[in-house]
Coordinates of C-alpha atoms in Angstrom, one line a residue:
Chain A
M1 CA -13.1 1.3 -52.7
I2 CA -13.7 -1.6 -54.9
D3 CA -16.9 -3.3 -53.1
N4 CA -17.1 -6.5 -54.8
I5 CA -13.5 -7.8 -54.3
D6 CA -15.2 -10.4 -52.6
L7 CA -15.9 -11.8 -55.9
I8 CA -13.4 -10.8 -57.7
I9 CA -11.3 -12.9 -55.3
I10 CA -13.9 -16.1 -55.0
T11 CA -13.4 -16.2 -58.8
I12 CA -10.4 -15.7 -59.0
F13 CA -10.0 -18.6 -56.2
L14 CA -12.1 -20.7 -58.0
A15 CA -10.4 -20.5 -61.5
I16 CA -6.9 -21.1 -60.0
T17 CA -8.0 -24.0 -58.0
Y18 CA -9.5 -25.1 -60.9
A19 CA -6.9 -25.4 -63.1
T20 CA -4.6 -26.8 -60.1
G21 CA -6.8 -29.5 -59.1
N22 CA -7.2 -30.6 -62.9
S23 CA -3.8 -31.0 -63.3
I24 CA -3.1 -32.7 -60.6
E25 CA -5.7 -34.8 -61.1
K26 CA -4.7 -35.6 -64.9
K27 CA -0.5 -36.3 -63.8
H28 CA -2.6 -38.7 -60.5
F29 CA -4.6 -40.6 -63.4
R30 CA -1.9 -40.8 -65.5
Q31 CA 0.6 -42.2 -62.9
L32 CA -2.4 -45.0 -61.5
L33 CA -3.0 -46.2 -64.8
E34 CA 0.7 -46.9 -65.2
R35 CA 1.4 -48.3 -61.4
E36 CA -1.7 -50.0 -62.3
S37 CA -0.4 -51.7 -65.4
K38 CA 2.5 -53.0 -63.7
T39 CA 1.2 -54.9 -60.8
K40 CA -1.5 -56.2 -62.3
N41 CA -0.6 -59.4 -62.4
I42 CA -1.2 -59.9 -58.8
P43 CA -5.0 -61.2 -58.4
V44 CA -6.9 -59.5 -55.5
S45 CA -10.3 -61.4 -54.7
S46 CA -12.4 -60.6 -51.3
N47 CA -12.7 -64.6 -51.2
D48 CA -11.6 -66.1 -47.7
E49 CA -10.1 -69.0 -49.5
P50 CA -7.4 -68.1 -51.2
F51 CA -7.8 -69.8 -54.7
E52 CA -3.4 -70.9 -54.3
Q53 CA -4.1 -73.7 -51.5
S54 CA -1.2 -75.4 -51.0
E55 CA 0.6 -75.9 -47.4
H56 CA 4.1 -74.3 -48.7
V57 CA 2.7 -70.6 -48.5
Q58 CA 3.2 -67.6 -46.3
I59 CA 1.4 -64.9 -45.6
E60 CA 1.1 -61.3 -44.6
L61 CA -1.2 -59.0 -43.9
L62 CA -0.9 -55.9 -46.2
V63 CA -2.5 -52.3 -45.7
G64 CA -2.5 -49.6 -48.4
S65 CA -3.9 -46.4 -47.8
C66 CA -4.2 -43.0 -49.3
V67 CA -5.4 -39.3 -47.8
I68 CA -6.6 -37.1 -50.8
G69 CA -7.8 -33.7 -50.0
S70 CA -10.7 -32.0 -52.1
D71 CA -9.9 -28.5 -54.0
Y72 CA -11.9 -25.3 -53.3
F73 CA -13.5 -25.7 -57.0
K74 CA -15.0 -29.2 -55.7
R75 CA -15.8 -28.3 -52.5
T76 CA -18.0 -25.1 -54.0
L77 CA -19.3 -28.2 -56.9
A78 CA -20.7 -30.4 -54.5
A79 CA -22.1 -27.6 -52.1
L80 CA -23.9 -26.1 -55.3
K81 CA -24.8 -29.9 -55.6
G82 CA -25.4 -30.5 -51.9
I83 CA -28.5 -28.1 -53.1
F84 CA -30.2 -29.8 -56.2
G85 CA -28.8 -33.3 -55.6
G86 CA -27.2 -35.8 -58.5
K87 CA -24.3 -37.0 -59.0
I88 CA -21.0 -35.4 -57.7
G89 CA -18.8 -36.3 -60.8
A90 CA -16.1 -33.8 -58.9
Y91 CA -16.0 -36.4 -55.8
E92 CA -16.1 -39.2 -57.7
S93 CA -13.1 -38.7 -59.5
L94 CA -11.9 -37.9 -55.7
L95 CA -12.8 -41.1 -54.5
D96 CA -11.9 -42.9 -56.9
R97 CA -8.4 -41.7 -56.9
A98 CA -8.1 -42.6 -53.3
R99 CA -9.4 -46.2 -53.7
R100 CA -7.1 -46.7 -56.9
E101 CA -4.2 -45.5 -54.6
A102 CA -5.0 -47.5 -51.7
I103 CA -5.4 -50.1 -53.8
L104 CA -2.1 -50.1 -55.5
R105 CA -0.1 -49.0 -52.3
M106 CA -1.3 -52.3 -50.7
K107 CA -0.6 -54.3 -53.8
E108 CA 3.4 -52.2 -54.0
S109 CA 3.9 -53.6 -50.7
A110 CA 4.1 -57.1 -51.2
K111 CA 7.1 -58.4 -51.8
E112 CA 8.3 -60.1 -54.9
N113 CA 7.1 -63.6 -55.2
C114 CA 3.4 -63.0 -54.1
V115 CA 1.1 -65.0 -55.8
E116 CA -2.0 -63.5 -54.5
I117 CA -3.9 -61.3 -52.4
A118 CA -7.0 -62.3 -50.6
C119 CA -9.6 -61.3 -48.1
F120 CA -9.4 -58.3 -50.1
R121 CA -11.2 -55.4 -48.0
I122 CA -11.4 -51.3 -48.8
T123 CA -12.9 -48.6 -47.0
T124 CA -13.2 -44.9 -46.7
T125 CA -13.1 -42.8 -43.6
N126 CA -13.6 -39.2 -43.4
V127 CA -10.7 -36.9 -41.9
Q128 CA -12.2 -33.6 -42.1
P129 CA -14.2 -32.2 -44.6
G130 CA -13.2 -32.0 -47.7
M131 CA -10.6 -34.8 -46.9
L132 CA -10.9 -38.5 -47.4
E133 CA -9.1 -41.5 -46.5
A134 CA -9.2 -44.9 -47.7
V135 CA -7.8 -47.8 -46.8
A136 CA -7.3 -51.1 -48.7
Y137 CA -5.9 -54.3 -47.1
G138 CA -5.8 -58.0 -48.0
T139 CA -4.0 -61.3 -46.9
A140 CA -0.7 -61.9 -48.9
I141 CA -0.2 -65.3 -50.6
Y142 CA 3.5 -66.0 -51.1
K143 CA 4.9 -69.1 -52.3
K144 CA 7.7 -70.6 -50.7
A145 CA 10.7 -71.0 -53.0
Chain B
M1 CA 2.6 -53.1 -70.4
D2 CA 4.7 -56.1 -69.1
S3 CA 2.0 -58.5 -69.2
K4 CA 4.1 -61.5 -70.2
K5 CA 6.3 -61.1 -67.1
K6 CA 6.0 -64.1 -65.6
N7 CA 4.0 -64.6 -62.3
S8 CA 4.3 -68.2 -60.9
G9 CA 0.9 -70.1 -60.2
T10 CA -1.3 -67.3 -61.8
K11 CA -4.3 -68.8 -63.0
F12 CA -5.7 -65.8 -64.8
K13 CA -4.8 -63.6 -67.5
A14 CA -4.4 -59.8 -66.0
V15 CA -5.8 -56.8 -68.7
D16 CA -5.4 -53.8 -68.6
L17 CA -8.1 -51.1 -67.9
D18 CA -8.6 -47.2 -69.4
V19 CA -11.5 -46.0 -68.1
S20 CA -12.6 -45.7 -64.8
V21 CA -16.6 -46.6 -64.3
N22 CA -16.4 -45.1 -61.0
V23 CA -15.7 -41.3 -62.2
S24 CA -18.7 -39.3 -64.8
Q25 CA -17.3 -38.1 -67.6
S26 CA -18.6 -34.8 -67.3
S27 CA -16.8 -31.2 -67.7
P28 CA -17.1 -29.6 -64.5
I29 CA -16.7 -26.5 -65.5
K30 CA -20.3 -26.3 -67.5
E31 CA -21.6 -28.6 -64.9
F32 CA -20.3 -25.3 -62.2
G33 CA -22.0 -23.3 -64.8
K34 CA -25.5 -25.0 -64.9
L35 CA -25.6 -24.9 -61.3
L36 CA -24.5 -21.9 -60.5
I37 CA -27.3 -20.3 -63.0
G38 CA -29.8 -22.5 -61.3
F39 CA -28.3 -21.6 -57.8
S40 CA -28.5 -18.0 -58.8
F41 CA -32.2 -18.1 -59.9
L42 CA -32.7 -20.2 -56.5
I43 CA -31.2 -17.1 -54.4
A44 CA -33.0 -14.7 -56.6
F45 CA -36.7 -16.8 -55.7
L46 CA -35.7 -16.1 -51.8
F47 CA -35.0 -12.9 -52.0
F48 CA -38.4 -11.8 -54.0
I49 CA -40.3 -14.5 -51.6
S50 CA -39.0 -12.3 -48.5
G51 CA -39.5 -9.4 -50.4
A52 CA -43.4 -10.8 -50.6
I53 CA -43.5 -11.3 -47.1
V54 CA -41.7 -8.1 -45.9
N55 CA -44.5 -6.3 -47.8
I56 CA -47.0 -8.2 -46.2
I57 CA -46.0 -7.6 -42.6
V58 CA -44.5 -4.0 -42.5
P59 CA -47.2 -2.0 -43.1
L60 CA -48.5 -3.8 -40.4
I61 CA -45.4 -2.7 -37.5
P62 CA -47.4 0.6 -35.9
P63 CA -44.7 3.3 -36.7
E64 CA -45.1 4.4 -32.8
L65 CA -43.9 0.7 -32.1
E66 CA -40.8 1.1 -33.9
A67 CA -40.1 4.0 -32.2
K68 CA -40.0 2.3 -29.1
I69 CA -38.0 -0.4 -29.8
W70 CA -35.4 1.5 -31.7
N71 CA -34.8 4.9 -29.7
F72 CA -31.5 5.1 -30.3
D73 CA -31.7 7.8 -27.1
N74 CA -28.0 7.5 -26.8
I75 CA -26.8 8.3 -30.3
E76 CA -27.1 12.6 -30.0
N77 CA -23.8 13.9 -29.7
P78 CA -23.9 16.8 -26.8
S79 CA -21.0 19.2 -28.6
L80 CA -23.3 19.5 -31.6
A81 CA -26.6 20.1 -29.7
N82 CA -26.9 23.6 -29.1
T83 CA -24.4 24.8 -32.4
P84 CA -25.2 26.5 -35.7
H85 CA -25.1 23.2 -37.2
Q86 CA -28.0 21.7 -35.7
A87 CA -29.7 25.3 -35.1
R88 CA -29.9 25.4 -38.9
L89 CA -30.9 21.2 -39.7
D90 CA -34.2 23.0 -37.3
R91 CA -34.9 25.9 -39.1
V92 CA -34.4 23.9 -42.9
F93 CA -37.0 20.9 -41.4
A94 CA -39.3 23.7 -39.9
K95 CA -40.1 24.9 -43.5
I96 CA -42.1 21.8 -44.3
P97 CA -45.3 22.2 -43.8
E98 CA -47.2 20.5 -41.5
K99 CA -49.8 19.5 -43.6
T100 CA -46.7 17.6 -45.9
L101 CA -45.9 15.7 -42.6
S102 CA -49.0 14.2 -42.2
K103 CA -49.0 12.6 -45.2
L104 CA -46.4 10.7 -43.8
P105 CA -46.2 7.9 -41.4
N106 CA -47.0 8.7 -37.7
Y107 CA -43.0 9.0 -36.9
P108 CA -42.0 11.2 -34.2
Y109 CA -39.4 12.8 -36.2
R110 CA -36.4 13.9 -34.9
L111 CA -33.1 15.9 -36.6
I112 CA -29.9 15.3 -35.3
A113 CA -26.5 17.0 -36.3
I114 CA -23.2 15.2 -35.4
K115 CA -19.9 15.9 -35.8
N116 CA -18.4 13.8 -38.7
H117 CA -16.9 15.0 -41.5
T118 CA -18.9 12.3 -44.2
V119 CA -21.0 14.1 -46.3
N120 CA -23.9 12.3 -45.6
A121 CA -27.4 11.9 -44.0
L122 CA -29.1 8.8 -42.4
A123 CA -32.6 7.9 -41.3
L124 CA -32.8 5.4 -38.3
P125 CA -35.5 3.4 -37.6
G126 CA -38.2 4.9 -35.0
G127 CA -37.9 8.5 -37.3
K128 CA -34.4 9.9 -36.6
I129 CA -32.3 11.3 -38.7
I130 CA -28.9 12.0 -38.7
V131 CA -27.2 14.5 -40.4
F132 CA -23.5 14.8 -40.8
S133 CA -21.6 17.9 -40.1
G134 CA -19.7 17.3 -43.4
L135 CA -23.0 17.2 -45.5
I136 CA -24.5 20.5 -43.6
D137 CA -21.0 22.2 -44.4
L138 CA -20.8 21.0 -48.0
V139 CA -24.7 22.3 -49.0
K140 CA -24.6 25.6 -49.8
S141 CA -28.2 26.9 -49.8
D142 CA -30.9 26.0 -47.0
D143 CA -33.2 23.9 -49.8
E144 CA -30.4 21.7 -50.7
L145 CA -30.3 20.6 -47.2
L146 CA -34.2 20.8 -47.3
F147 CA -33.6 18.2 -50.2
V148 CA -32.1 15.7 -48.1
I149 CA -33.8 16.0 -45.7
A150 CA -37.1 15.4 -47.5
H151 CA -35.3 12.5 -49.0
E152 CA -34.7 10.9 -45.6
L153 CA -38.0 11.5 -45.0
G154 CA -39.0 9.7 -48.2
H155 CA -36.8 6.3 -46.9
F156 CA -39.6 6.8 -43.8
A157 CA -42.4 7.0 -46.0
S158 CA -41.5 3.9 -47.8
R159 CA -40.4 2.6 -44.5
D160 CA -37.3 1.3 -46.2
H161 CA -35.1 0.6 -43.4
L162 CA -37.9 -1.7 -42.2
H163 CA -37.9 -3.5 -46.1
S164 CA -33.9 -4.0 -46.1
L165 CA -34.2 -5.3 -42.3
G166 CA -37.1 -7.7 -42.8
R167 CA -35.6 -8.8 -46.6
E168 CA -31.6 -9.6 -44.7
F169 CA -33.7 -11.3 -41.8
L170 CA -35.4 -13.6 -43.9
F171 CA -33.3 -14.8 -46.1
S172 CA -30.7 -15.0 -43.1
L173 CA -33.8 -17.9 -41.9
F174 CA -34.0 -19.4 -45.6
K175 CA -30.0 -19.7 -45.6
A176 CA -30.4 -21.6 -41.9
F177 CA -32.5 -23.8 -44.0
L178 CA -30.3 -24.7 -46.7
G179 CA -27.3 -25.8 -44.6
T180 CA -24.2 -25.5 -46.0
M181 CA -24.6 -23.0 -48.8
P182 CA -21.7 -21.6 -50.7
S183 CA -20.7 -18.0 -49.9
L184 CA -21.7 -17.3 -53.7
G185 CA -25.0 -17.3 -52.3
D186 CA -24.0 -14.4 -50.2
Q187 CA -22.8 -12.9 -53.3
T188 CA -26.0 -13.5 -55.2
Q189 CA -27.9 -12.1 -52.2
M190 CA -25.8 -8.7 -51.8
L191 CA -26.0 -7.9 -55.7
L192 CA -29.9 -8.2 -55.4
A193 CA -30.1 -6.1 -51.8
K194 CA -28.0 -3.3 -53.6
G195 CA -30.0 -3.3 -56.7
Y196 CA -32.9 -2.9 -54.3
S197 CA -31.1 -0.4 -52.2
R198 CA -30.5 1.7 -55.3
E199 CA -34.5 1.5 -56.3
Q200 CA -35.3 2.1 -52.7
E201 CA -33.3 5.6 -53.3
I202 CA -34.4 6.7 -56.1
E203 CA -38.2 6.4 -54.8
A204 CA -37.1 8.7 -51.6
D205 CA -35.7 10.8 -54.5
S206 CA -38.8 11.2 -56.0
W207 CA -40.4 11.8 -52.2
G208 CA -37.6 13.8 -51.8
Y209 CA -38.6 16.3 -54.5
Q210 CA -42.6 16.2 -53.9
I211 CA -41.7 17.0 -50.0
L212 CA -39.7 20.4 -51.5
K213 CA -42.0 21.5 -53.9
D214 CA -44.1 21.3 -51.4
S215 CA -42.4 23.1 -48.9
G216 CA -42.0 26.4 -51.9
G217 CA -38.4 25.3 -52.1
S218 CA -36.2 25.7 -55.2
T219 CA -36.6 22.3 -57.3
S220 CA -33.5 23.4 -59.0
E221 CA -31.3 23.6 -55.8
A222 CA -32.3 19.4 -55.2
I223 CA -30.4 18.5 -58.9
N224 CA -27.7 21.5 -58.4
F225 CA -27.2 19.2 -54.8
F226 CA -26.6 16.5 -57.1
E227 CA -24.1 17.9 -59.3
L228 CA -22.3 19.1 -56.1
L229 CA -21.8 15.1 -54.7
Q230 CA -20.7 14.4 -58.6
K231 CA -18.0 17.4 -58.7
K232 CA -17.0 16.5 -55.2
D233 CA -16.6 12.6 -56.6
G234 CA -15.2 14.0 -59.4
V235 CA -12.7 11.6 -61.2
H236 CA -13.0 8.9 -58.9
G237 CA -16.4 8.2 -59.2
Q238 CA -15.7 8.1 -62.8
F239 CA -13.6 5.3 -62.0
D240 CA -15.9 3.7 -59.2
K241 CA -18.7 3.9 -62.0
I242 CA -17.3 1.2 -64.1
T243 CA -15.4 -1.6 -61.6
N244 CA -18.4 -1.0 -58.9
G245 CA -22.0 0.2 -60.7
L246 CA -23.7 -3.4 -59.5
M247 CA -22.6 -2.6 -55.7
R248 CA -23.5 0.1 -55.1
T249 CA -26.1 0.9 -52.6
H250 CA -27.0 4.4 -53.5
P251 CA -26.9 5.3 -58.1
Y252 CA -24.9 7.9 -59.4
P253 CA -25.4 11.4 -58.5
E254 CA -25.5 12.8 -62.2
E255 CA -28.5 9.9 -62.9
R256 CA -30.4 11.0 -59.4
A257 CA -29.8 14.5 -61.4
L258 CA -31.0 13.3 -64.6
R259 CA -34.2 11.3 -62.9
L260 CA -35.4 14.6 -61.2
K261 CA -34.7 16.9 -64.6
N262 CA -36.9 14.0 -66.0
I263 CA -39.6 14.9 -63.4
E264 CA -38.9 18.3 -63.8
E265 CA -40.0 18.9 -67.5
R266 CA -42.9 16.0 -66.9

């Protein structure tokens, strides 16, 4: 009876996924800011040589990773952008969240007496279309008590 | 937060960052709206380009070749081959004068009655016209049936099936070039295609009206036919008009009746 049911379903889907995706993203960004503030005293550098040059140090490999998925709205927006080109803001925020979450997880996995994280690297991979993983890794430098 | 927290051995002072420079601060809804408009224009452009190409190609295909490609030999339903339904169709078709038929493309026209309660008739590529028994039973006068057949002949006159088929084909070709296209593209194309289909129906109606007139039929029967359809749709038709107007392949019966009345007055 209603032939335009596809169009209605797509519109509803877009509206719902925009609302849910937006609220999840906002919540995540709030959390990120909070947690970043808590861990900001651990310096992270990509230097091969740690700033803390001492014989009384312990080192440990830290790895933090985060897999994040896009929503239907973001995917549709990105697909449209894929035709015309330009900054894909919808994916920028997604990747930003993945990177920051991965770095945070790495930093949070450090023990109490960590003074810095050296040799820091970050990389992203595609898990499947619209879903990606950010992996952050570095060497934690611990001061011996 | 607790920036004064002691962290032994740190030579650096940490600061809070409020915004990430790596995220564009644009409104996704606004962006989406802009893209959607641009995208719809792109699809519309492709749709009309395919229409223009098809308009050049279709006249180059001779009707005989078309009949060879689509022969639909196995479509005949033997149960209605020698029935009053088929006889009525043949009798009505014979009313159309040779002179009128010669104005139409040179198809090997054939009418086939098929047992089905659907009220519909179809023009198949290659010159075959299918009329369902549901429609033959519904129409009261022969002139009404003649109008239906004449309407289908109108589709052959403009070679509408080739036009729609060609557009669909070219559009899928463009789609393949565009690569990953959101399903919204298909939706936009469908809306445009339905609009085009309604135009074709209106065109076929005026052909049908003219052929009915040339065959000496009463043109008011054509208007009666649409009023009959409208009565058959009833309340459901009115509801459909509100929810489904843009998605219909055919205009509303009352609209079509009105158009024919306008032609009659002219």
